[in-house]
Every structure is written in C-alpha cells, then in structure tokens.
mmCIF file of C-alpha atoms in Angstrom:
data_model
loop_
_atom_site.group_PDB
_atom_site.id
_atom_site.type_symbol
_atom_site.label_atom_id
_atom_site.label_comp_id
_atom_site.label_asym_id
_atom_site.label_seq_id
_atom_site.Cartn_x
_atom_site.Cartn_y
_atom_site.Cartn_z
ATOM 1 C CA MET A 1 0.007 0.017 -0.027
ATOM 2 C CA LYS A 2 2.721 2.328 0.998
ATOM 3 C CA ARG A 3 4.537 1.991 -2.408
ATOM 4 C CA PHE A 4 1.081 2.967 -4.020
ATOM 5 C CA LYS A 5 0.929 5.909 -2.203
ATOM 6 C CA ASP A 6 4.890 6.953 -3.078
ATOM 7 C CA ASN A 7 4.201 5.896 -6.857
ATOM 8 C CA TYR A 8 0.399 7.502 -7.063
ATOM 9 C CA ILE A 9 1.371 10.399 -9.199
ATOM 10 C CA THR A 10 3.091 8.000 -11.034
ATOM 11 C CA ILE A 11 0.671 5.744 -11.524
ATOM 12 C CA VAL A 12 -2.246 7.859 -12.222
ATOM 13 C CA LEU A 13 -0.336 9.769 -14.806
ATOM 14 C CA ILE A 14 0.144 6.307 -16.483
ATOM 15 C CA LEU A 15 -3.762 5.679 -16.529
ATOM 16 C CA ILE A 16 -4.299 9.191 -18.071
ATOM 17 C CA VAL A 17 -1.702 7.955 -20.595
ATOM 18 C CA ILE A 18 -3.388 4.988 -21.458
ATOM 19 C CA VAL A 19 -7.040 6.483 -21.177
ATOM 20 C CA VAL A 20 -6.087 8.903 -23.413
ATOM 21 C CA ASN A 21 -4.116 6.778 -26.033
ATOM 22 C CA ILE A 22 -7.598 3.960 -25.442
ATOM 23 C CA GLY A 23 -9.860 7.650 -26.053
ATOM 24 C CA ALA A 24 -7.789 8.528 -29.173
ATOM 25 C CA PHE A 25 -8.025 4.986 -30.476
ATOM 26 C CA ALA A 26 -11.607 4.804 -30.031
ATOM 27 C CA ALA A 27 -11.779 8.231 -31.269
ATOM 28 C CA TYR A 28 -9.603 7.571 -34.413
ATOM 29 C CA VAL A 29 -11.692 4.218 -34.904
ATOM 30 C CA ASN A 30 -14.773 5.963 -35.417
ATOM 31 C CA ASN A 31 -13.227 8.826 -37.330
ATOM 32 C CA VAL A 32 -12.109 6.174 -39.817
ATOM 33 C CA ARG A 33 -15.680 4.384 -39.781
ATOM 34 C CA TYR A 34 -17.200 7.857 -40.264
ATOM 35 C CA SER A 35 -14.950 8.671 -43.239
ATOM 36 C CA LEU A 36 -15.261 5.189 -44.755
ATOM 37 C CA SER A 37 -18.918 5.424 -44.585
ATOM 38 C CA ILE A 38 -18.833 8.779 -46.521
ATOM 39 C CA GLN A 39 -16.826 7.590 -48.983
ATOM 40 C CA THR A 40 -18.816 4.427 -49.875
ATOM 41 C CA GLN A 41 -22.254 6.719 -50.200
ATOM 42 C CA ALA A 42 -20.217 9.041 -52.231
ATOM 43 C CA HIS A 43 -18.788 5.562 -54.709
ATOM 44 C CA VAL A 44 -22.221 4.270 -54.279
ATOM 45 C CA ASN A 45 -23.715 7.386 -55.785
ATOM 46 C CA ASN A 46 -21.125 7.825 -58.575
ATOM 47 C CA ILE A 47 -22.115 4.324 -59.859
ATOM 48 C CA LEU A 48 -25.766 5.166 -60.026
ATOM 49 C CA ASN A 49 -25.093 8.261 -61.731
ATOM 50 C CA GLU A 50 -23.056 6.476 -64.209
ATOM 51 C CA ALA A 51 -25.843 3.671 -64.605
ATOM 52 C CA ALA A 52 -28.438 6.372 -64.991
ATOM 53 C CA GLU A 53 -26.545 8.405 -67.448
ATOM 54 C CA CYS A 54 -25.380 5.630 -69.743
ATOM 55 C CA ILE A 55 -29.207 4.630 -70.007
ATOM 56 C CA ASN A 56 -30.588 8.018 -70.793
ATOM 57 C CA ILE A 57 -27.818 7.981 -73.399
ATOM 58 C CA LYS A 58 -29.214 4.806 -74.945
ATOM 59 C CA LEU A 59 -32.297 5.723 -74.468
ATOM 60 C CA ASP A 60 -32.069 9.246 -76.442
ATOM 61 C CA GLU A 61 -30.547 7.370 -79.066
ATOM 62 C CA GLN A 62 -33.204 4.588 -79.633
ATOM 63 C CA ILE A 63 -35.481 7.637 -79.657
ATOM 64 C CA ASN A 64 -33.313 9.351 -82.140
ATOM 65 C CA THR A 65 -33.242 6.056 -84.145
ATOM 66 C CA MET A 66 -36.693 6.247 -84.803
ATOM 67 C CA LYS A 67 -37.070 9.891 -85.690
ATOM 68 C CA MET A 68 -34.179 9.288 -88.371
ATOM 69 C CA ILE A 69 -35.986 6.187 -89.975
ATOM 70 C CA SER A 70 -39.151 8.349 -89.535
ATOM 71 C CA GLN A 71 -37.586 11.205 -91.565
ATOM 72 C CA PHE A 72 -36.597 8.790 -94.321
ATOM 73 C CA ILE A 73 -39.816 7.196 -94.881
ATOM 74 C CA THR A 74 -41.088 10.914 -95.612
ATOM 75 C CA THR A 75 -38.448 11.187 -98.155
ATOM 76 C CA LEU A 76 -39.469 8.169 -99.890
ATOM 77 C CA ASP A 77 -43.191 9.268 -100.586
ATOM 78 C CA SER A 78 -41.677 11.100 -104.079
ATOM 79 C CA HIS A 79 -39.980 7.768 -104.789
ATOM 80 C CA GLU A 80 -41.341 5.232 -107.389
ATOM 81 C CA ASP A 81 -40.025 2.342 -105.526
ATOM 82 C CA GLY A 82 -40.423 3.662 -102.237
ATOM 83 C CA ASN A 83 -42.697 0.763 -100.748
ATOM 84 C CA ASP A 84 -40.453 -1.931 -101.810
ATOM 85 C CA ILE A 85 -37.548 0.466 -99.986
ATOM 86 C CA LEU A 86 -39.618 0.925 -96.713
ATOM 87 C CA GLN A 87 -40.591 -2.888 -96.426
ATOM 88 C CA LYS A 88 -36.636 -3.797 -97.158
ATOM 89 C CA MET A 89 -35.367 -1.469 -94.586
ATOM 90 C CA LEU A 90 -38.082 -2.388 -92.137
ATOM 91 C CA GLU A 91 -37.387 -5.778 -92.510
ATOM 92 C CA ASN A 92 -33.502 -5.449 -92.322
ATOM 93 C CA GLN A 93 -34.100 -3.285 -88.870
ATOM 94 C CA LYS A 94 -36.240 -5.391 -87.326
ATOM 95 C CA GLU A 95 -33.970 -8.463 -87.983
ATOM 96 C CA SER A 96 -30.455 -6.274 -86.831
ATOM 97 C CA SER A 97 -31.847 -5.283 -83.874
ATOM 98 C CA GLY A 98 -33.798 -8.152 -82.681
ATOM 99 C CA LEU A 99 -37.165 -6.357 -82.639
ATOM 100 C CA SER A 100 -40.184 -8.481 -82.545
ATOM 101 C CA LEU A 101 -42.202 -5.929 -84.398
ATOM 102 C CA PHE A 102 -41.344 -2.880 -86.697
ATOM 103 C CA GLU A 103 -43.821 -1.678 -88.952
ATOM 104 C CA LEU A 104 -45.698 1.732 -90.149
ATOM 105 C CA VAL A 105 -48.919 1.652 -89.132
ATOM 106 C CA GLN A 106 -51.485 3.753 -90.814
ATOM 107 C CA GLU A 107 -53.697 6.162 -89.013
ATOM 108 C CA GLY A 108 -57.046 4.335 -87.607
ATOM 109 C CA ASP A 109 -55.735 1.182 -87.894
ATOM 110 C CA ASP A 110 -57.928 -1.044 -86.102
ATOM 111 C CA THR A 111 -55.223 -3.423 -84.529
ATOM 112 C CA PHE A 112 -53.810 -0.295 -82.612
ATOM 113 C CA ARG A 113 -56.548 1.766 -82.489
ATOM 114 C CA ASP A 114 -57.137 1.730 -78.747
ATOM 115 C CA LYS A 115 -53.452 1.759 -77.843
ATOM 116 C CA GLU A 116 -52.172 4.756 -75.793
ATOM 117 C CA TYR A 117 -48.782 5.015 -77.273
ATOM 118 C CA TYR A 118 -50.304 4.790 -80.956
ATOM 119 C CA LYS A 119 -52.620 7.702 -79.813
ATOM 120 C CA ASN A 120 -49.791 9.407 -78.328
ATOM 121 C CA ALA A 121 -47.684 9.324 -81.580
ATOM 122 C CA LEU A 122 -50.784 10.639 -83.543
ATOM 123 C CA LYS A 123 -50.433 13.964 -81.415
ATOM 124 C CA GLY A 124 -46.940 13.687 -82.562
ATOM 125 C CA LYS A 125 -44.944 12.573 -79.431
ATOM 126 C CA ASN A 126 -42.138 10.371 -79.400
ATOM 127 C CA VAL A 127 -43.226 7.533 -76.938
ATOM 128 C CA ILE A 128 -41.260 4.712 -75.349
ATOM 129 C CA ALA A 129 -43.751 2.837 -73.582
ATOM 130 C CA GLU A 130 -44.182 -1.300 -72.064
ATOM 131 C CA GLU A 131 -46.736 -3.379 -72.951
ATOM 132 C CA THR A 132 -48.065 -6.287 -70.190
ATOM 133 C CA LYS A 133 -49.710 -9.340 -69.414
ATOM 134 C CA GLU A 134 -51.087 -10.138 -66.209
ATOM 135 C CA GLY A 135 -48.969 -7.268 -64.459
ATOM 136 C CA ASN A 136 -45.854 -8.814 -66.185
ATOM 137 C CA VAL A 137 -44.002 -6.723 -68.751
ATOM 138 C CA THR A 138 -43.578 -8.497 -72.112
ATOM 139 C CA ASP A 139 -42.408 -6.209 -74.288
ATOM 140 C CA ILE A 140 -41.146 -2.527 -74.715
ATOM 141 C CA VAL A 141 -42.900 -0.346 -77.175
ATOM 142 C CA LEU A 142 -41.133 3.095 -79.534
ATOM 143 C CA ALA A 143 -43.786 4.875 -81.628
ATOM 144 C CA THR A 144 -42.846 7.976 -83.368
ATOM 145 C CA PRO A 145 -44.950 9.783 -85.773
ATOM 146 C CA VAL A 146 -44.367 9.848 -89.569
ATOM 147 C CA TYR A 147 -44.889 12.883 -91.767
ATOM 148 C CA SER A 148 -46.384 13.747 -94.846
ATOM 149 C CA ASP A 149 -44.517 16.582 -96.890
ATOM 150 C CA SER A 150 -47.600 18.808 -96.015
ATOM 151 C CA GLY A 151 -46.074 18.467 -92.323
ATOM 152 C CA GLU A 152 -49.422 16.364 -91.290
ATOM 153 C CA ILE A 153 -49.114 13.243 -89.235
ATOM 154 C CA LYS A 154 -50.093 10.271 -91.855
ATOM 155 C CA ALA A 155 -48.972 6.995 -89.494
ATOM 156 C CA VAL A 156 -47.117 5.941 -86.581
ATOM 157 C CA LEU A 157 -43.683 4.053 -86.957
ATOM 158 C CA VAL A 158 -43.624 1.263 -84.261
ATOM 159 C CA ALA A 159 -41.321 -0.967 -82.955
ATOM 160 C CA LYS A 160 -41.221 -3.821 -80.631
ATOM 161 C CA MET A 161 -38.779 -5.563 -78.496
ATOM 162 C CA ASN A 162 -39.131 -7.900 -75.842
ATOM 163 C CA SER A 163 -37.550 -7.325 -71.932
ATOM 164 C CA ASP A 164 -34.346 -9.359 -72.795
ATOM 165 C CA THR A 165 -33.755 -7.367 -75.861
ATOM 166 C CA PHE A 166 -34.535 -4.491 -74.077
ATOM 167 C CA TYR A 167 -32.148 -5.088 -71.279
ATOM 168 C CA ARG A 168 -29.647 -5.742 -73.903
ATOM 169 C CA THR A 169 -29.846 -2.648 -76.269
ATOM 170 C CA ILE A 170 -29.497 -0.189 -73.510
ATOM 171 C CA GLY A 171 -26.394 -1.614 -72.519
ATOM 172 C CA ILE A 172 -27.148 -2.841 -68.567
ATOM 173 C CA PRO A 173 -24.648 -6.099 -69.290
ATOM 174 C CA SER A 174 -22.081 -3.337 -69.049
ATOM 175 C CA LEU A 175 -23.233 -1.552 -65.931
ATOM 176 C CA GLU A 176 -22.940 -4.704 -63.931
ATOM 177 C CA GLN A 177 -19.463 -5.067 -63.181
ATOM 178 C CA ASN A 178 -20.621 -3.828 -59.631
ATOM 179 C CA GLY A 179 -23.825 -6.007 -59.163
ATOM 180 C CA LYS A 180 -27.145 -6.321 -60.509
ATOM 181 C CA CYS A 181 -28.688 -3.628 -62.410
ATOM 182 C CA PHE A 182 -32.661 -3.158 -63.472
ATOM 183 C CA VAL A 183 -35.039 -0.547 -65.034
ATOM 184 C CA VAL A 184 -38.339 -0.378 -63.240
ATOM 185 C CA LYS A 185 -41.280 1.660 -62.760
ATOM 186 C CA LYS A 186 -41.566 3.462 -59.648
ATOM 187 C CA ASP A 187 -44.220 0.956 -58.635
ATOM 188 C CA GLY A 188 -41.898 -1.642 -58.724
ATOM 189 C CA THR A 189 -42.648 -3.326 -62.052
ATOM 190 C CA LEU A 190 -39.721 -4.979 -63.220
ATOM 191 C CA ILE A 191 -38.941 -3.340 -67.423
ATOM 192 C CA SER A 192 -35.631 -4.903 -68.215
ATOM 193 C CA LYS A 193 -34.941 -8.543 -67.690
ATOM 194 C CA THR A 194 -32.832 -11.025 -68.472
ATOM 195 C CA LYS A 195 -34.767 -14.611 -69.967
ATOM 196 C CA ASN A 196 -34.251 -16.476 -66.973
ATOM 197 C CA LEU A 197 -36.390 -13.963 -64.986
ATOM 198 C CA SER A 198 -39.349 -13.670 -67.905
ATOM 199 C CA SER A 199 -41.423 -14.405 -64.871
ATOM 200 C CA VAL A 200 -40.495 -12.045 -62.334
ATOM 201 C CA SER A 201 -42.998 -8.997 -62.725
ATOM 202 C CA ARG A 202 -41.523 -7.125 -59.784
ATOM 203 C CA ILE A 203 -38.264 -5.844 -58.344
ATOM 204 C CA ASN A 204 -39.733 -6.888 -54.856
ATOM 205 C CA GLU A 205 -39.225 -10.456 -56.015
ATOM 206 C CA LEU A 206 -35.337 -9.841 -56.223
ATOM 207 C CA LEU A 207 -35.032 -8.519 -52.746
ATOM 208 C CA PRO A 208 -34.553 -10.863 -49.403
ATOM 209 C CA GLY A 209 -37.154 -9.007 -47.535
ATOM 210 C CA LYS A 210 -40.090 -6.847 -47.436
ATOM 211 C CA GLU A 211 -38.721 -4.173 -45.599
ATOM 212 C CA TYR A 212 -36.422 -3.623 -47.851
ATOM 213 C CA SER A 213 -38.914 -3.797 -50.998
ATOM 214 C CA ASP A 214 -41.083 -1.314 -49.200
ATOM 215 C CA SER A 215 -38.030 1.017 -48.443
ATOM 216 C CA LEU A 216 -37.469 0.963 -52.199
ATOM 217 C CA ILE A 217 -40.608 1.810 -53.401
ATOM 218 C CA SER A 218 -41.661 4.235 -50.846
ATOM 219 C CA GLY A 219 -38.023 6.213 -51.753
ATOM 220 C CA MET A 220 -38.901 6.225 -55.669
ATOM 221 C CA ARG A 221 -42.538 7.666 -54.696
ATOM 222 C CA SER A 222 -40.862 10.300 -52.806
ATOM 223 C CA ARG A 223 -37.595 11.125 -54.091
ATOM 224 C CA ASN A 224 -35.361 11.011 -57.055
ATOM 225 C CA ALA A 225 -32.320 8.893 -55.857
ATOM 226 C CA GLY A 226 -31.519 7.049 -52.352
ATOM 227 C CA ILE A 227 -29.251 4.227 -51.506
ATOM 228 C CA ILE A 228 -30.646 1.657 -48.822
ATOM 229 C CA SER A 229 -28.253 -0.634 -47.068
ATOM 230 C CA SER A 230 -28.942 -4.213 -46.757
ATOM 231 C CA GLN A 231 -28.112 -8.263 -45.913
ATOM 232 C CA ILE A 232 -29.061 -10.473 -48.536
ATOM 233 C CA GLU A 233 -27.854 -13.927 -48.216
ATOM 234 C CA GLY A 234 -25.875 -12.942 -45.143
ATOM 235 C CA LYS A 235 -23.658 -10.375 -47.195
ATOM 236 C CA SER A 236 -23.948 -6.845 -47.050
ATOM 237 C CA ARG A 237 -25.578 -5.035 -49.782
ATOM 238 C CA TYR A 238 -26.597 -1.386 -51.490
ATOM 239 C CA ILE A 239 -29.722 -1.424 -53.108
ATOM 240 C CA GLY A 240 -29.466 2.190 -54.830
ATOM 241 C CA TYR A 241 -31.780 4.188 -57.179
ATOM 242 C CA GLU A 242 -32.021 6.851 -59.466
ATOM 243 C CA LYS A 243 -35.027 8.574 -61.740
ATOM 244 C CA LEU A 244 -34.348 8.433 -65.664
ATOM 245 C CA ASN A 245 -35.294 11.230 -67.732
ATOM 246 C CA ILE A 246 -38.201 8.577 -69.766
ATOM 247 C CA ASN A 247 -41.210 8.008 -67.883
ATOM 248 C CA GLY A 248 -40.355 8.593 -64.734
ATOM 249 C CA TRP A 249 -38.264 5.215 -64.764
ATOM 250 C CA TYR A 250 -35.833 4.219 -62.402
ATOM 251 C CA VAL A 251 -32.354 2.273 -62.348
ATOM 252 C CA VAL A 252 -32.166 0.272 -59.408
ATOM 253 C CA SER A 253 -28.811 -1.384 -58.732
ATOM 254 C CA ILE A 254 -27.968 -4.063 -56.620
ATOM 255 C CA ILE A 255 -24.251 -3.254 -55.493
ATOM 256 C CA LEU A 256 -22.008 -5.783 -53.454
ATOM 257 C CA SER A 257 -20.348 -4.153 -50.420
ATOM 258 C CA ALA A 258 -16.921 -5.607 -51.954
ATOM 259 C CA SER A 259 -17.454 -3.307 -55.003
ATOM 260 C CA VAL A 260 -18.021 -0.421 -52.789
ATOM 261 C CA GLU A 261 -16.227 -0.356 -49.193
ATOM 262 C CA ALA A 262 -12.870 -0.803 -47.984
ATOM 263 C CA SER A 263 -11.877 -3.056 -45.702
ATOM 264 C CA VAL A 264 -10.751 -2.074 -41.976
ATOM 265 C CA SER A 265 -10.613 -4.795 -39.274
ATOM 266 C CA ASP A 266 -9.111 -5.746 -35.657
ATOM 267 C CA MET A 267 -8.491 -1.894 -35.264
ATOM 268 C CA GLU A 268 -10.124 -2.258 -31.180
ATOM 269 C CA THR A 269 -7.512 -5.167 -30.120
ATOM 270 C CA ASP A 270 -4.888 -2.777 -28.298
ATOM 271 C CA VAL A 271 -3.068 0.293 -28.677
ATOM 272 C CA VAL A 272 0.220 -1.701 -29.336
ATOM 273 C CA ILE A 273 -1.285 -2.640 -32.851
ATOM 274 C CA LEU A 274 -2.145 1.463 -33.735
ATOM 275 C CA GLY A 275 0.390 1.670 -35.988
ATOM 276 C CA VAL A 276 -0.295 -1.473 -37.729
ATOM 277 C CA GLU A 277 -3.475 -0.507 -38.514
ATOM 278 C CA LEU A 278 -2.363 2.959 -39.486
ATOM 279 C CA GLY A 279 -0.056 1.292 -42.145
ATOM 280 C CA PHE A 280 -3.242 -0.602 -43.313
ATOM 281 C CA ILE A 281 -5.417 1.703 -43.718
ATOM 282 C CA LEU A 282 -2.847 3.740 -45.175
ATOM 283 C CA LEU A 283 -2.737 0.723 -48.127
ATOM 284 C CA VAL A 284 -6.508 0.483 -48.075
ATOM 285 C CA LEU A 285 -6.443 4.289 -49.044
ATOM 286 C CA ILE A 286 -3.853 3.575 -52.064
ATOM 287 C CA VAL A 287 -5.486 1.052 -53.396
ATOM 288 C CA TYR A 288 -8.902 2.937 -52.825
ATOM 289 C CA PHE A 289 -7.087 6.044 -54.378
ATOM 290 C CA VAL A 290 -6.001 3.375 -57.455
ATOM 291 C CA TYR A 291 -9.005 1.856 -57.387
ATOM 292 C CA THR A 292 -10.932 4.905 -57.922
ATOM 293 C CA ILE A 293 -8.473 6.250 -60.977
ATOM 294 C CA ILE A 294 -9.354 2.695 -62.829
ATOM 295 C CA SER A 295 -13.054 3.114 -61.826
ATOM 296 C CA ARG A 296 -12.733 6.769 -63.793
ATOM 297 C CA LYS A 297 -11.006 5.352 -66.798
ATOM 298 C CA ASN A 298 -13.584 2.567 -67.182
ATOM 299 C CA ARG A 299 -16.195 5.049 -67.024
ATOM 300 C CA GLU A 300 -14.887 7.152 -69.724
ATOM 301 C CA LYS A 301 -14.419 3.692 -71.676
ATOM 302 C CA MET A 302 -18.110 2.734 -71.220
ATOM 303 C CA ASN A 303 -19.125 6.193 -72.782
ATOM 304 C CA LEU A 304 -17.462 4.626 -76.252
ATOM 305 C CA GLU A 305 -20.530 2.579 -75.891
ATOM 306 C CA ARG A 306 -22.052 5.639 -78.017
ATOM 307 C CA TYR A 307 -20.438 4.262 -80.834
ATOM 308 C CA TYR A 308 -22.469 1.288 -80.697
ATOM 309 C CA ILE A 309 -24.468 3.441 -83.777
ATOM 310 C CA ALA A 310 -22.089 2.914 -86.168
ATOM 311 C CA SER A 311 -22.426 -0.685 -85.993
ATOM 312 C CA LYS A 312 -26.383 -0.280 -87.231
ATOM 313 C CA TYR A 313 -25.535 1.970 -89.787
ATOM 314 C CA ALA A 314 -22.552 0.378 -91.480
ATOM 315 C CA ASP A 315 -23.838 1.609 -94.785
ATOM 316 C CA ILE A 316 -24.211 5.328 -93.589
ATOM 317 C CA ILE A 317 -21.123 7.539 -92.929
ATOM 318 C CA MET A 318 -21.280 8.297 -89.017
ATOM 319 C CA VAL A 319 -19.044 11.269 -87.643
ATOM 320 C CA ASP A 320 -18.932 11.679 -83.587
ATOM 321 C CA TYR A 321 -17.251 15.334 -83.210
ATOM 322 C CA SER A 322 -15.930 16.215 -79.800
ATOM 323 C CA ILE A 323 -16.256 20.179 -79.027
ATOM 324 C CA VAL A 324 -14.123 19.600 -75.993
ATOM 325 C CA LYS A 325 -11.293 18.208 -77.279
ATOM 326 C CA ASP A 326 -11.562 19.140 -81.225
ATOM 327 C CA THR A 327 -11.696 15.710 -82.254
ATOM 328 C CA MET A 328 -13.459 13.591 -84.651
ATOM 329 C CA TYR A 329 -14.126 9.700 -85.482
ATOM 330 C CA CYS A 330 -15.579 8.993 -88.623
ATOM 331 C CA ASN A 331 -16.418 5.728 -90.132
ATOM 332 C CA GLU A 332 -14.724 3.796 -92.774
ATOM 333 C CA LYS A 333 -17.641 4.361 -95.409
ATOM 334 C CA TRP A 334 -16.140 7.885 -95.755
ATOM 335 C CA GLU A 335 -12.915 6.746 -97.309
ATOM 336 C CA LYS A 336 -14.777 4.235 -99.153
ATOM 337 C CA LEU A 337 -17.148 7.210 -100.904
ATOM 338 C CA PHE A 338 -14.438 10.165 -100.878
ATOM 339 C CA GLY A 339 -11.055 8.257 -101.590
ATOM 340 C CA TYR A 340 -9.449 9.736 -98.526
ATOM 341 C CA THR A 341 -9.679 9.730 -94.763
ATOM 342 C CA LEU A 342 -10.770 12.743 -92.556
ATOM 343 C CA PRO A 343 -8.128 14.549 -89.641
ATOM 344 C CA LYS A 344 -8.829 13.164 -86.214
ATOM 345 C CA SER A 345 -7.613 16.494 -84.846
ATOM 346 C CA ASP A 346 -7.964 20.004 -84.946
ATOM 347 C CA ILE A 347 -11.270 19.594 -87.033
ATOM 348 C CA LYS A 348 -13.021 22.978 -86.199
ATOM 349 C CA GLU A 349 -10.194 24.653 -88.805
ATOM 350 C CA LYS A 350 -9.922 22.067 -91.288
ATOM 351 C CA VAL A 351 -13.276 20.323 -92.277
ATOM 352 C CA ILE A 352 -14.339 23.791 -94.128
ATOM 353 C CA ASN A 353 -11.574 22.903 -96.673
ATOM 354 C CA TYR A 354 -13.324 19.738 -97.726
ATOM 355 C CA PHE A 355 -16.884 21.167 -98.466
ATOM 356 C CA TYR A 356 -17.271 22.367 -102.307
ATOM 357 C CA PRO A 357 -16.752 26.355 -101.865
ATOM 358 C CA GLU A 358 -20.087 27.587 -102.961
ATOM 359 C CA ASP A 359 -21.817 25.054 -100.030
ATOM 360 C CA ARG A 360 -19.212 26.350 -97.245
ATOM 361 C CA GLU A 361 -21.909 29.042 -96.149
ATOM 362 C CA ILE A 362 -24.529 26.142 -95.904
ATOM 363 C CA PHE A 363 -22.441 24.167 -93.385
ATOM 364 C CA ILE A 364 -21.567 27.424 -91.152
ATOM 365 C CA ASN A 365 -25.044 28.611 -90.936
ATOM 366 C CA ASN A 366 -26.555 25.020 -90.071
ATOM 367 C CA TYR A 367 -23.181 24.476 -87.174
ATOM 368 C CA LYS A 368 -24.176 28.236 -85.960
ATOM 369 C CA GLU A 369 -28.009 27.179 -85.776
ATOM 370 C CA LEU A 370 -27.472 23.627 -83.745
ATOM 371 C CA ILE A 371 -24.843 25.431 -81.286
ATOM 372 C CA ASP A 372 -27.024 28.565 -80.849
ATOM 373 C CA ASN A 373 -30.513 26.517 -80.122
ATOM 374 C CA ASN A 374 -28.962 23.189 -79.040
ATOM 375 C CA ILE A 375 -31.315 21.342 -81.372
ATOM 376 C CA GLY A 376 -30.488 18.732 -84.163
ATOM 377 C CA THR A 377 -30.545 19.870 -87.499
ATOM 378 C CA GLU A 378 -30.463 18.443 -91.498
ATOM 379 C CA PHE A 379 -29.515 20.183 -94.480
ATOM 380 C CA THR A 380 -27.704 19.355 -97.958
ATOM 381 C CA ALA A 381 -24.380 20.334 -99.236
ATOM 382 C CA ARG A 382 -21.487 19.139 -101.580
ATOM 383 C CA VAL A 383 -18.304 17.598 -100.434
ATOM 384 C CA CYS A 384 -15.137 17.142 -102.698
ATOM 385 C CA ASP A 385 -13.583 13.502 -103.418
ATOM 386 C CA LYS A 386 -10.098 13.163 -103.547
ATOM 387 C CA ASP A 387 -10.341 13.830 -107.245
ATOM 388 C CA ASN A 388 -12.219 17.306 -106.140
ATOM 389 C CA ASN A 389 -15.179 16.530 -107.671
ATOM 390 C CA PRO A 390 -18.401 17.627 -105.490
ATOM 391 C CA VAL A 391 -20.466 14.790 -104.217
ATOM 392 C CA LYS A 392 -24.000 15.757 -103.052
ATOM 393 C CA CYS A 393 -24.458 14.652 -99.530
ATOM 394 C CA CYS A 394 -27.325 14.608 -97.154
ATOM 395 C CA PHE A 395 -26.200 15.586 -93.366
ATOM 396 C CA LYS A 396 -28.337 15.085 -90.070
ATOM 397 C CA LEU A 397 -26.333 16.464 -86.699
ATOM 398 C CA PHE A 398 -27.125 16.158 -83.406
ATOM 399 C CA PRO A 399 -26.346 17.699 -80.637
ATOM 400 C CA ILE A 400 -24.942 15.532 -77.189
ATOM 401 C CA CYS A 401 -25.354 17.862 -73.790
ATOM 402 C CA GLU A 402 -23.768 17.354 -70.523
ATOM 403 C CA LYS A 403 -25.920 17.449 -67.594
ATOM 404 C CA LYS A 404 -25.989 21.263 -67.759
ATOM 405 C CA GLY A 405 -27.198 21.741 -70.807
ATOM 406 C CA LYS A 406 -23.620 22.635 -72.562
ATOM 407 C CA ILE A 407 -22.690 20.859 -75.817
ATOM 408 C CA ILE A 408 -19.901 18.886 -75.569
ATOM 409 C CA LYS A 409 -20.379 16.072 -78.616
ATOM 410 C CA ILE A 410 -21.666 16.180 -82.277
ATOM 411 C CA ILE A 411 -23.288 13.125 -84.162
ATOM 412 C CA GLY A 412 -24.228 12.700 -87.431
ATOM 413 C CA PHE A 413 -25.325 10.821 -90.346
ATOM 414 C CA ILE A 414 -24.432 11.509 -93.951
ATOM 415 C CA GLU A 415 -26.227 10.102 -96.736
ATOM 416 C CA THR A 416 -24.872 10.237 -100.196
ATOM 417 C CA GLU A 417 -26.621 9.741 -103.497
ATOM 418 C CA GLU A 418 -24.485 6.753 -103.953
#
C-alpha cells in the first residue's frame, strides 16, 4: 500500500496516458469508420449516376434512331420504288435490332387504335412505353409519328422488343460489374430483365425481405435518388435507385459491398497494434485511390459505347465530333466513298476545306444554328472527293449535352446519292 502511495502520481499519469490513448484510438476508429462510410456513399452515388447517365443516353439514341427512320420514310413518298424500299428497310432493321415488331401503322388502324402509345404518337409525341400481360412486362414499345410532305401526321412507326432485348439494347450488361442493374417503374414493376427472369414481374421478388422492398418503393415514390443498406444471403448489399429521364422510370442497382467498401478490421484490439492498423489503413486508401482512378477510366471507356450506332448504320457515314477536344471519329464508309481519310484532330479549322466552296456557307450556318439552339439540324451540301469532284450529301447532325445543358459532342449521319 505504501508503495502505491509513493508512486500514485506515476500510476495516475500512466492511467491518464492509457485512457487518453484508448480514447484517441476509439476516436480514431470512429473517425475512420465515418470517413469510410462517407466515401462508400459517394462511390455508390457515382455508380448510380453513371448507370443512369448511360441508360438515358441509350434511350435517347433509340428515340433519335426512330425519328431519323421516320424522316427517311417521309422522303420515300416521292420515290417510285418507295414501298419496296420501305419494306426492305423495315425487315432489315427488325432483324438487325432483334425486334419482334417493326412496322408502319397507318392512321385509324384497328389493331392499334386503342393503344395509348399509338394515340400519343398521333399527337406528335415520341413514345417509349411498356406492354404488360397479367401485371408482367412482356414488351417495350417505341412509337414515332411519320409526317407527310405537307407536315401532317400520316402514320406511326412502331417498334417492339421483349424485355431481354431491351435489357441488352440499353447496355445494362456493361453496367453490372458491381452488381445487378434493372430498369423499373416507381411502383416496382420490372421493365428490363434477362430470359431467366421472364416470369418475374416486380423488383420485390429479387429482394430478400419485405422491409427492403417497401423502403425502395417508398423512396422511388417520394425521391429522385437514394441508397438502402441491406443484408442479402448473409452478405452486405447496397440497393441504390435513381430516376431516369424517360417515363419516370428508375434505374435500380443491387451493389456488392465488396465493390464499394474498404476493409478495416481488428482496430479495437490494443494500442500496440495501432501502428499496424495505421499502415493497413494507409494501404487501403492507396488501393482505394488506385481503384478510383481505374473506375474513372472505365467510365470514360463505357461512354465509347455510344459508337454502337455505327454498327447499326454500316452503310451510312457516321461522325462523332468532340467539341471539347476538337477531335472527330468517322467510320470507314467516308474513305470508301470519297477516297481519303478525314483528320482526327484540329477539326474546327480543317473541316470547312472539304466542302465545295459554294456550299461552305450552308455548313457554317447550320452548324451555328445547332450550337446556338441546341437542336438537331438537317441540310444538303456538296463535299469534294479525292479528285476534287463535288458529291451531294445529306447531313443529319444531333447535339449531345452534359447535365448542365452544354453541348460537348455532335453526332451525325451523312447520306450520299450513291
């Protein structure tokens, strides 16, 4: 006891040091966990934002494709072989896109008269809708009005694909490196699904418990985006949702925790291993930093999937011009028709030289109109081939914008009189 009294100051100081270190270690653990939680939430949000942006682009591309085909059909009215060309084009598009239906429906058609998407298309709207049978989505329908030369709607172009084809068309397989991804209505109805899920009608059937499905449905009905933590088959998952630009649909991702969480363990054992834990956390942060860089590059690579349009229009010249980088991609059809290859950089200064001198003003005016009004444009101008002979071309140019509405790309199709 005497020894204790003689050394009580030292003992108290030691106890204070131990308590302070334990408190500091506990605070360190809590801070690390909180920081990792914030990072995880941000990472999940990035995955959702990327998925929503990619799907929005794919849906816009489908609508633009239908509009361009509709415009082409209008030009066939004056062609004496118009009906034969139309039927062949519809059959080829149906086969190449894996559609179950692709036809031109005349106004007043009894088969489609009561269809809501048909009525909306006759009002001048471009429609993407779903068809259901006993509450199960069986097909996705795209409908676009077709105008006569006088500007009146004369028919509706209707395309139909099953849920599995829709799943692949909007590029969902490429978004599933972190977990499953679906397009659903805000009431939980499943719209995109693979063949093995053909009998599944609602997202609820793919979640482990009613509380998770109720939280998801409630969240989609009241918010544009959100994240739900869950336990599925004993493993941690994140159920994320974000609203799309079409029909109020949502993209829902069931994301593996291992894809977005850093692993931190055994930090509550003893102050002696604090240094080891600090080193371990540093290593995790380095790995996480490298992973973030790789993920960003992967996201940039995924945007290149926009070029899938080129494969659908192998017989049409396609160009993709980046306003930000002043670079351009053009498929091989250009070289085949004109006998030379366009430059891939410094396009803004060089491209005008390839137009026939008398038509350069046409290109400049239409380009300015597209940039100023942020709308697609169509015009005819002559382009010089390798022998400097003018070739009459029909240009169809469309702007691609970032979230703030700024035009960052121009995608175009060029048809010649070949």
